[in-house]
Amino acid sequence: MVKYKDVSITAFIVNESRARLESLSGDIYAKLWVTEEAKHLWEELAQEVYPYDHINLSLRNRFYLDRTKGFVTEHADSVFVNMAAGFTSYPHLFDTPCRCIETDYPHIMNFKEKKVREWQQEGALPERSIEFYPLDMENHDELNSFEESFASWCEGTPAIIIMEGLTYYLSTGTLDNLFSCYAKYLVKGSLVVFDFWGPDSDSYPAIQRLKKYLSRISGGPVKDLTYMDMDHIRNIKQFSVVEHTDIAELERRYTETLVLQEKANRFPTEFVVLNKN
């Protein structure tokens, strides 16, 4: 039987961040995933890397939640695909019916499906029909199979695709394949929403501390992060940029705090919404 310990504990830390600022993140179910070990590791992360992750990730969650809710409300019978969904709660945070599909590594999806079914039966989560699709995006064969499934999901139907906290961990080849897939199969008016780190990201102290932290917990060197720039994003074929913002602007929009206005206090996170032409 899969236990919490069988899933990377770092997968739970983001829920501790969202749960700490529930009214900001909008995720009233994040606390279900929080363990005592996750709380301890959150404090460790705050000491070694970044003490404002609760603000950062709550703002990030709010951005994706608002965009998703808005899209599925506007488009009846739409499709919502959450790439590398982790332990997010989006389908449970809005009532508008839509087809919800989540992807992530097989061990994450298997564990999440089990817990979601269990919590729905207990009444801790509202009933939602979610399809869980196991996927290693860096596996060429799996990505080819995913493309076939994706084509069937989005055929003739408006869809919103989100890639939260993902682009910087994927290879450029995989990112190119994903955007080509989206361009090929999404209908006009569909959205692709993602965050990214720009070319100057290595100049951010938080990024340098993150690299050191990841190297320590993995016991060796970590692979290079992938950075993107707006010139490249604007040139993604068959899409137009309809929104571009960053974490500092989101802080000004949603909170009364100003801590992320200082470069030393934030990750270089930018957000983009692409509309399928």
GROMACS .gro file of C-alpha atoms in nm, residues 175-187 190 192 194 228 230-241 274-277:
model
   33
  175LEU     CA    1   0.874   2.234  -2.368
  176ASP     CA    2   0.889   2.270  -2.747
  177ASN     CA    3   0.708   1.937  -2.788
  178LEU     CA    4   0.437   2.039  -2.544
  179PHE     CA    5   0.370   2.373  -2.711
  180SER     CA    6   0.366   2.205  -3.052
  181CYS     CA    7   0.109   1.960  -2.917
  182TYR     CA    8  -0.105   2.242  -2.781
  183ALA     CA    9  -0.082   2.431  -3.110
  184LYS     CA   10  -0.186   2.125  -3.306
  185TYR     CA   11  -0.491   2.022  -3.106
  186LEU     CA   12  -0.635   2.313  -2.908
  187VAL     CA   13  -0.934   2.491  -3.060
  190SER     CA   14  -0.832   2.790  -2.565
  192VAL     CA   15  -0.233   2.788  -2.202
  194PHE     CA   16   0.216   2.899  -1.718
  228MET     CA   17   1.257   3.149  -2.083
  230MET     CA   18   0.926   3.696  -2.351
  231ASP     CA   19   1.068   3.728  -2.702
  232HIS     CA   20   1.066   3.348  -2.732
  233ILE     CA   21   0.720   3.322  -2.575
  234ARG     CA   22   0.572   3.584  -2.809
  235ASN     CA   23   0.700   3.379  -3.102
  236ILE     CA   24   0.529   3.054  -2.998
  237LYS     CA   25   0.340   2.963  -3.312
  238GLN     CA   26  -0.041   2.988  -3.324
  239PHE     CA   27  -0.067   3.168  -2.988
  240SER     CA   28  -0.098   3.528  -2.873
  241VAL     CA   29   0.001   3.665  -2.533
  274LEU     CA   30  -0.151   3.240  -2.415
  275ASN     CA   31  -0.463   3.241  -2.630
  276LYS     CA   32  -0.491   2.993  -2.918
  277ASN     CA   33  -0.539   3.188  -3.242
   0.00000   0.00000   0.00000
